[in-house]
């Protein structure tokens, strides 16, 4: 139970900024107060300028709606536009570090943006082309915000989906979490038609819509959504163990490799070793290792040793030189 009124108001406001309708009983349970206190807190938010809409009846509740102006003491117009544009650009390209929390923030912000600011955000983004790295597909930010809102509101989600071989289908699922790998967005959800957990690439999702049907989250068959996604991807791909030593400190190497490859182990202050399992291709892994920008020795697997040797020879021929490209082998 939250007894401190300002803290409770902030918690209530945070709940209302999720784009869904909250029944009074559910708000009362979440805040640990009576329904009468909830109604009194709603009135306080309205006095502060927050446009809270109420609907009557057995299924009635409260929701925060877009008003004539931004709610007071939150953001001015310029700040709101800047944050919305930045979040939309990052979310649409699965930039590493722009995770589900940022998408939830975008969903909350766009829920209360006045129409004049929505138009400015859309105009600015349409006139801007972001320069991004990686091979991740571009995703409409609206797709992510609809999914994030369904996750937060625990609403069933309908969407069209295209599988890896291009087969189209219609899905109805209970969304659990959005996960960003730094290259792509994935949705971890319970597929109601197949009665099992599934992962969906969000760039293959179209026409997402919340059904309005609430659900109680099921227990995920893994520690968390990121771990479930990792296990799911490994099941679909051929994995192999690899070992590489680098002639550089562990911190130097770790800063230049994606975190999901694992943490390098220090050998001494001038070298380190990386041992891990990966479902990536040997071609992609070879390039990642080479881009660390230091001397390295590949111990295993033989496929990676052979590919780096061939790549080194190819690059040497391309420059017309005769010097060794790198160090491979045992």
CSV table of C-alpha atoms in Angstrom, one decimal:
chain,number,residue,atom,x,y,z
A,1,UNK,CA,0.0,0.0,0.0
A,2,UNK,CA,1.3,3.4,-1.0
A,3,UNK,CA,0.5,5.9,1.9
A,4,UNK,CA,2.4,8.8,0.6
A,5,UNK,CA,0.0,10.9,-1.6
A,6,UNK,CA,2.5,12.4,-4.0
A,7,UNK,CA,4.2,9.0,-4.6
A,8,UNK,CA,0.8,7.4,-5.1
A,9,UNK,CA,-0.3,10.1,-7.6
A,10,UNK,CA,2.9,9.5,-9.6
A,11,UNK,CA,2.2,5.7,-9.6
A,12,UNK,CA,-1.4,6.3,-10.7
A,13,UNK,CA,-0.2,8.7,-13.4
A,14,UNK,CA,2.3,6.1,-14.6
A,15,UNK,CA,-0.5,3.5,-14.9
A,16,UNK,CA,-2.9,5.8,-16.7
A,17,UNK,CA,-0.2,6.8,-19.2
A,18,UNK,CA,-0.4,3.2,-20.6
A,19,UNK,CA,-2.9,3.5,-23.5
A,20,UNK,CA,-5.7,1.4,-22.1
A,21,UNK,CA,-8.7,1.8,-19.8
A,22,UNK,CA,-8.2,0.9,-16.2
A,23,UNK,CA,-11.2,-0.3,-14.2
A,24,UNK,CA,-11.5,1.4,-10.8
A,25,UNK,CA,-11.2,-1.9,-9.0
A,26,UNK,CA,-7.9,-2.8,-10.7
A,27,UNK,CA,-6.4,0.6,-9.9
A,28,UNK,CA,-7.5,0.1,-6.3
A,29,UNK,CA,-5.8,-3.2,-6.2
A,30,UNK,CA,-2.6,-2.0,-7.8
A,31,UNK,CA,-2.3,1.0,-5.5
A,32,UNK,CA,-3.5,-0.8,-2.3
A,33,UNK,CA,-6.1,1.8,-1.5
A,34,UNK,CA,-9.9,2.1,-1.6
A,35,UNK,CA,-11.9,3.0,-4.7
A,36,UNK,CA,-12.9,6.2,-3.0
A,37,UNK,CA,-9.3,7.1,-2.6
A,38,UNK,CA,-8.7,6.3,-6.3
A,39,UNK,CA,-11.6,8.6,-7.2
A,40,UNK,CA,-10.1,11.4,-5.0
A,41,UNK,CA,-6.7,10.9,-6.6
A,42,UNK,CA,-8.2,11.1,-10.1
A,43,UNK,CA,-9.8,14.4,-9.2
A,44,UNK,CA,-6.4,15.7,-8.0
A,45,UNK,CA,-4.8,14.8,-11.3
A,46,UNK,CA,-7.6,16.6,-13.2
A,47,UNK,CA,-7.0,19.7,-11.0
A,48,UNK,CA,-3.3,19.5,-12.1
A,49,UNK,CA,-4.4,19.5,-15.8
A,50,UNK,CA,-4.2,15.8,-16.6
A,51,UNK,CA,-7.1,14.9,-18.9
A,52,UNK,CA,-8.4,11.8,-17.2
A,53,UNK,CA,-11.5,10.4,-18.9
A,54,UNK,CA,-14.0,8.2,-16.9
A,55,UNK,CA,-16.6,5.8,-18.3
A,56,UNK,CA,-19.6,4.6,-16.3
A,57,UNK,CA,-21.0,1.1,-15.9
A,58,UNK,CA,-19.9,-2.3,-14.7
A,59,UNK,CA,-17.0,-2.3,-17.2
A,60,UNK,CA,-16.2,1.4,-16.8
A,61,UNK,CA,-12.9,2.8,-15.8
A,62,UNK,CA,-10.3,5.6,-16.3
A,63,UNK,CA,-7.9,6.4,-19.1
A,64,UNK,CA,-5.6,9.3,-19.9
A,65,UNK,CA,-6.5,11.0,-23.2
A,66,UNK,CA,-5.0,13.6,-25.4
A,67,UNK,CA,-5.9,17.1,-24.3
A,68,UNK,CA,-5.7,20.6,-25.7
A,69,UNK,CA,-2.2,20.9,-24.4
A,70,UNK,CA,0.6,18.8,-22.9
A,71,UNK,CA,-0.1,18.0,-19.2
A,72,UNK,CA,1.7,20.5,-17.0
A,73,UNK,CA,5.1,20.0,-15.4
A,74,UNK,CA,6.0,17.2,-17.8
A,75,UNK,CA,7.5,18.4,-21.1
A,76,UNK,CA,7.3,21.5,-23.2
A,77,UNK,CA,6.4,21.3,-26.9
A,78,UNK,CA,9.9,21.3,-28.2
A,79,UNK,CA,11.1,18.7,-25.7
A,80,UNK,CA,8.1,16.4,-26.5
A,81,UNK,CA,8.8,16.6,-30.2
A,82,UNK,CA,12.5,16.0,-29.8
A,83,UNK,CA,12.0,12.9,-27.5
A,84,UNK,CA,9.2,11.5,-29.7
A,85,UNK,CA,11.3,11.8,-32.9
A,86,UNK,CA,14.4,10.3,-31.2
A,87,UNK,CA,12.5,7.4,-29.8
A,88,UNK,CA,10.7,6.7,-33.1
A,89,UNK,CA,14.0,6.7,-35.0
A,90,UNK,CA,15.7,4.4,-32.5
A,91,UNK,CA,12.8,2.0,-32.2
A,92,UNK,CA,12.3,1.6,-35.9
A,93,UNK,CA,15.9,0.4,-36.4
A,94,UNK,CA,16.4,-1.8,-33.3
A,95,UNK,CA,19.4,0.2,-32.2
A,96,UNK,CA,21.2,-1.6,-29.4
A,97,UNK,CA,20.3,-0.1,-26.1
A,98,UNK,CA,16.9,1.1,-27.3
A,99,UNK,CA,14.9,-1.6,-25.6
A,100,UNK,CA,11.3,-2.3,-24.6
A,101,UNK,CA,11.4,0.4,-21.9
A,102,UNK,CA,12.1,3.0,-24.6
A,103,UNK,CA,9.2,1.7,-26.7
A,104,UNK,CA,6.9,1.9,-23.7
A,105,UNK,CA,8.0,5.5,-23.2
A,106,UNK,CA,7.2,6.2,-26.8
A,107,UNK,CA,3.7,4.6,-26.5
A,108,UNK,CA,3.0,6.7,-23.4
A,109,UNK,CA,4.2,10.0,-24.9
A,110,UNK,CA,2.3,9.5,-28.2
A,111,UNK,CA,-0.8,8.7,-26.2
A,112,UNK,CA,-1.0,12.2,-24.8
A,113,UNK,CA,0.5,14.3,-27.6
A,114,UNK,CA,-1.9,17.0,-28.9
A,115,UNK,CA,-2.7,16.7,-32.6
A,116,UNK,CA,-0.5,19.7,-33.5
A,117,UNK,CA,2.6,18.0,-32.0
A,118,UNK,CA,1.7,14.6,-33.6
A,119,UNK,CA,1.8,16.4,-36.9
A,120,UNK,CA,5.2,18.0,-36.2
A,121,UNK,CA,6.6,14.6,-35.2
A,122,UNK,CA,5.4,12.9,-38.3
A,123,UNK,CA,6.6,15.7,-40.6
A,124,UNK,CA,10.0,15.8,-39.1
A,125,UNK,CA,10.5,12.0,-39.2
A,126,UNK,CA,9.3,11.9,-42.9
A,127,UNK,CA,11.9,14.5,-43.8
A,128,UNK,CA,14.7,12.7,-42.0
A,129,UNK,CA,16.8,9.7,-43.1
A,130,UNK,CA,18.7,8.1,-40.2
A,131,UNK,CA,22.1,6.6,-40.9
A,132,UNK,CA,22.2,3.2,-39.0
A,133,UNK,CA,24.6,0.3,-38.8
A,134,UNK,CA,23.9,-3.4,-38.9
A,135,UNK,CA,21.5,-5.4,-41.1
A,136,UNK,CA,18.4,-5.1,-39.1
A,137,UNK,CA,15.1,-4.5,-40.9
A,138,UNK,CA,13.3,-1.2,-40.5
A,139,UNK,CA,10.1,-1.3,-38.5
A,140,UNK,CA,7.2,1.1,-38.3
A,141,UNK,CA,7.3,2.7,-34.8
A,142,UNK,CA,3.5,2.4,-34.7
A,143,UNK,CA,3.9,-1.4,-34.9
A,144,UNK,CA,6.2,-1.4,-31.9
A,145,UNK,CA,4.0,0.9,-29.8
A,146,UNK,CA,0.8,-1.1,-30.5
A,147,UNK,CA,2.7,-4.3,-29.4
A,148,UNK,CA,4.2,-2.6,-26.3
A,149,UNK,CA,0.9,-1.2,-25.3
A,150,UNK,CA,-0.6,-4.7,-25.5
A,151,UNK,CA,2.2,-6.1,-23.4
A,152,UNK,CA,1.8,-3.4,-20.7
A,153,UNK,CA,-2.0,-3.7,-20.8
A,154,UNK,CA,-2.1,-7.5,-20.9
A,155,UNK,CA,-4.3,-7.5,-23.9
A,156,UNK,CA,-4.5,-10.2,-26.5
A,157,UNK,CA,-3.0,-9.2,-29.8
A,158,UNK,CA,-4.1,-10.0,-33.4
A,159,UNK,CA,-1.6,-9.5,-36.3
A,160,UNK,CA,-0.6,-10.8,-39.7
A,161,UNK,CA,2.7,-12.6,-39.9
A,162,UNK,CA,5.0,-13.7,-42.7
A,163,UNK,CA,7.3,-16.6,-41.9
A,164,UNK,CA,10.9,-17.0,-43.1
A,165,UNK,CA,9.8,-18.8,-46.3
A,166,UNK,CA,7.2,-16.1,-47.0
A,167,UNK,CA,4.1,-18.0,-45.9
A,168,UNK,CA,1.4,-15.6,-44.6
A,169,UNK,CA,-0.8,-16.3,-41.6
A,170,UNK,CA,-3.0,-14.6,-39.1
A,171,UNK,CA,-2.1,-14.9,-35.4
A,172,UNK,CA,-3.8,-14.3,-32.1
A,173,UNK,CA,-1.4,-14.2,-29.1
A,174,UNK,CA,-0.9,-13.2,-25.6
A,175,UNK,CA,2.1,-10.9,-25.8
A,176,UNK,CA,4.7,-11.3,-23.1
A,177,UNK,CA,7.7,-9.1,-23.9
A,178,UNK,CA,9.5,-7.3,-26.7
A,179,UNK,CA,13.2,-8.1,-27.0
A,180,UNK,CA,15.8,-6.2,-29.0
A,181,UNK,CA,19.0,-8.0,-30.1
A,182,UNK,CA,20.6,-4.8,-31.4
A,183,UNK,CA,19.8,-5.9,-35.0
A,184,UNK,CA,16.2,-6.9,-34.8
A,185,UNK,CA,13.1,-6.7,-32.6
A,186,UNK,CA,11.4,-9.9,-31.5
A,187,UNK,CA,8.0,-10.5,-29.7
A,188,UNK,CA,7.9,-13.3,-27.2
A,189,UNK,CA,4.3,-14.4,-26.9
A,190,UNK,CA,1.9,-17.3,-26.2
A,191,UNK,CA,0.4,-18.3,-29.6
A,192,UNK,CA,-3.3,-19.1,-28.9
A,193,UNK,CA,-3.9,-21.0,-32.2
A,194,UNK,CA,-0.9,-23.2,-31.7
A,195,UNK,CA,-1.3,-23.4,-27.9
A,196,UNK,CA,2.5,-22.9,-27.3
A,197,UNK,CA,5.1,-20.2,-26.8
A,198,UNK,CA,6.5,-18.6,-29.9
A,199,UNK,CA,9.0,-15.9,-30.9
A,200,UNK,CA,8.0,-13.5,-33.8
A,201,UNK,CA,10.3,-11.2,-35.8
A,202,UNK,CA,8.6,-7.9,-35.5
A,203,UNK,CA,9.7,-6.8,-39.0
A,204,UNK,CA,7.5,-9.6,-40.3
A,205,UNK,CA,4.5,-8.4,-38.3
A,206,UNK,CA,1.8,-6.3,-40.0
A,207,UNK,CA,-1.6,-5.0,-39.0
A,208,UNK,CA,-1.2,-5.4,-35.2
A,209,UNK,CA,-4.3,-4.6,-33.2
A,210,UNK,CA,-5.2,-5.1,-29.5
A,211,UNK,CA,-8.4,-7.1,-29.1
A,212,UNK,CA,-9.4,-5.5,-25.8
A,213,UNK,CA,-9.5,-9.0,-24.2
A,214,UNK,CA,-7.4,-9.1,-21.0
A,215,UNK,CA,-5.4,-12.1,-19.9
A,216,UNK,CA,-3.4,-13.3,-17.0
A,217,UNK,CA,0.2,-13.8,-18.0
A,218,UNK,CA,1.3,-17.4,-18.2
A,219,UNK,CA,4.6,-18.7,-16.8
A,220,UNK,CA,7.4,-18.4,-19.3
A,221,UNK,CA,9.4,-21.7,-19.8
A,222,UNK,CA,12.6,-19.8,-19.2
A,223,UNK,CA,14.1,-17.4,-16.7
A,224,UNK,CA,13.1,-14.3,-18.8
A,225,UNK,CA,12.1,-13.3,-22.3
A,226,UNK,CA,15.7,-12.6,-23.4
A,227,UNK,CA,16.8,-16.1,-22.3
A,228,UNK,CA,13.8,-17.7,-24.0
A,229,UNK,CA,14.6,-15.9,-27.2
A,230,UNK,CA,18.2,-17.0,-27.0
A,231,UNK,CA,17.2,-20.6,-26.5
A,232,UNK,CA,14.7,-20.4,-29.3
A,233,UNK,CA,17.2,-19.0,-31.8
A,234,UNK,CA,19.7,-21.7,-30.8
A,235,UNK,CA,17.2,-24.4,-31.4
A,236,UNK,CA,16.6,-23.2,-34.9
A,237,UNK,CA,20.2,-22.7,-35.8
A,238,UNK,CA,23.2,-25.0,-35.9
A,239,UNK,CA,25.4,-24.0,-33.0
A,240,UNK,CA,29.1,-24.6,-32.4
A,241,UNK,CA,31.7,-23.9,-29.8
A,242,UNK,CA,34.5,-21.5,-30.6
A,243,UNK,CA,37.7,-20.3,-28.9
A,244,UNK,CA,39.8,-17.2,-29.8
A,245,UNK,CA,42.7,-15.6,-28.0
A,246,UNK,CA,43.3,-11.9,-28.5
A,247,UNK,CA,46.6,-9.9,-28.0
A,248,UNK,CA,44.7,-7.2,-26.1
A,249,UNK,CA,43.2,-6.6,-22.7
A,250,UNK,CA,39.8,-8.2,-21.9
A,251,UNK,CA,38.2,-4.8,-21.5
A,252,UNK,CA,39.4,-3.6,-25.0
A,253,UNK,CA,38.0,-6.7,-26.6
A,254,UNK,CA,34.7,-6.7,-24.7
A,255,UNK,CA,34.0,-3.1,-25.8
A,256,UNK,CA,34.4,-4.2,-29.5
A,257,UNK,CA,32.2,-7.3,-29.5
A,258,UNK,CA,28.5,-7.7,-29.0
A,259,UNK,CA,27.7,-8.8,-25.5
A,260,UNK,CA,25.8,-11.9,-26.5
A,261,UNK,CA,29.0,-13.5,-27.7
A,262,UNK,CA,30.1,-13.7,-24.1
A,263,UNK,CA,32.7,-12.0,-21.9
A,264,UNK,CA,36.5,-12.4,-22.6
A,265,UNK,CA,38.5,-14.0,-19.8
A,266,UNK,CA,41.8,-12.2,-19.0
A,267,UNK,CA,45.0,-14.3,-19.5
A,268,UNK,CA,47.2,-11.5,-18.4
A,269,UNK,CA,47.0,-7.7,-18.6
A,270,UNK,CA,47.9,-7.8,-22.3
A,271,UNK,CA,45.8,-10.7,-23.6
A,272,UNK,CA,42.5,-12.5,-23.1
A,273,UNK,CA,40.5,-15.6,-24.3
A,274,UNK,CA,37.0,-15.8,-25.5
A,275,UNK,CA,35.2,-19.2,-25.3
A,276,UNK,CA,31.5,-19.5,-26.1
A,277,UNK,CA,28.8,-21.2,-28.1
A,278,UNK,CA,27.2,-19.3,-31.0
A,279,UNK,CA,24.4,-19.8,-33.6
A,280,UNK,CA,25.8,-17.2,-35.9
A,281,UNK,CA,27.4,-18.1,-39.2
A,282,UNK,CA,31.2,-18.6,-39.4
A,283,UNK,CA,31.4,-15.8,-42.0
A,284,UNK,CA,29.7,-13.3,-39.7
A,285,UNK,CA,31.7,-14.4,-36.7
A,286,UNK,CA,35.0,-14.1,-38.6
A,287,UNK,CA,34.2,-10.5,-39.5
A,288,UNK,CA,33.2,-9.6,-35.9
A,289,UNK,CA,36.5,-11.0,-34.7
A,290,UNK,CA,38.6,-9.2,-37.3
A,291,UNK,CA,37.0,-5.9,-36.5
A,292,UNK,CA,38.3,-6.1,-32.9
A,293,UNK,CA,41.4,-4.5,-34.4
A,294,UNK,CA,44.2,-6.5,-32.7
A,295,UNK,CA,46.2,-9.7,-33.3
A,296,UNK,CA,44.2,-12.8,-32.6
A,297,UNK,CA,44.5,-16.6,-32.8
A,298,UNK,CA,41.5,-18.9,-33.6
A,299,UNK,CA,41.7,-22.2,-31.7
A,300,UNK,CA,38.4,-23.7,-32.8
A,301,UNK,CA,36.2,-24.7,-34.5
A,302,UNK,CA,38.0,-25.9,-37.7
A,303,UNK,CA,35.4,-24.3,-39.9
A,304,UNK,CA,36.2,-20.9,-38.5
A,305,UNK,CA,39.9,-21.5,-38.7
A,306,UNK,CA,39.6,-22.4,-42.4
A,307,UNK,CA,37.3,-19.6,-43.3
A,308,UNK,CA,39.5,-16.9,-41.7
A,309,UNK,CA,42.5,-18.4,-43.5
A,310,UNK,CA,40.7,-18.2,-46.8
A,311,UNK,CA,39.5,-14.7,-46.1
A,312,UNK,CA,43.0,-13.6,-45.2
A,313,UNK,CA,44.4,-15.0,-48.4
A,314,UNK,CA,41.6,-13.4,-50.4
A,315,UNK,CA,42.2,-10.0,-48.9
A,316,UNK,CA,46.0,-10.3,-49.4
A,317,UNK,CA,45.4,-11.1,-53.1
A,318,UNK,CA,43.1,-8.1,-53.4
A,319,UNK,CA,45.8,-5.7,-52.2
A,320,UNK,CA,48.5,-7.4,-54.3
A,321,UNK,CA,50.6,-8.0,-51.2
A,322,UNK,CA,52.3,-11.0,-49.8
A,323,UNK,CA,52.1,-10.4,-46.1
A,324,UNK,CA,50.1,-12.6,-43.8
A,325,UNK,CA,46.7,-11.2,-42.9
A,326,UNK,CA,46.3,-12.7,-39.5
A,327,UNK,CA,47.2,-15.6,-37.2
A,328,UNK,CA,45.0,-18.7,-37.3
A,329,UNK,CA,45.3,-22.3,-36.2
A,330,UNK,CA,46.6,-24.0,-33.1
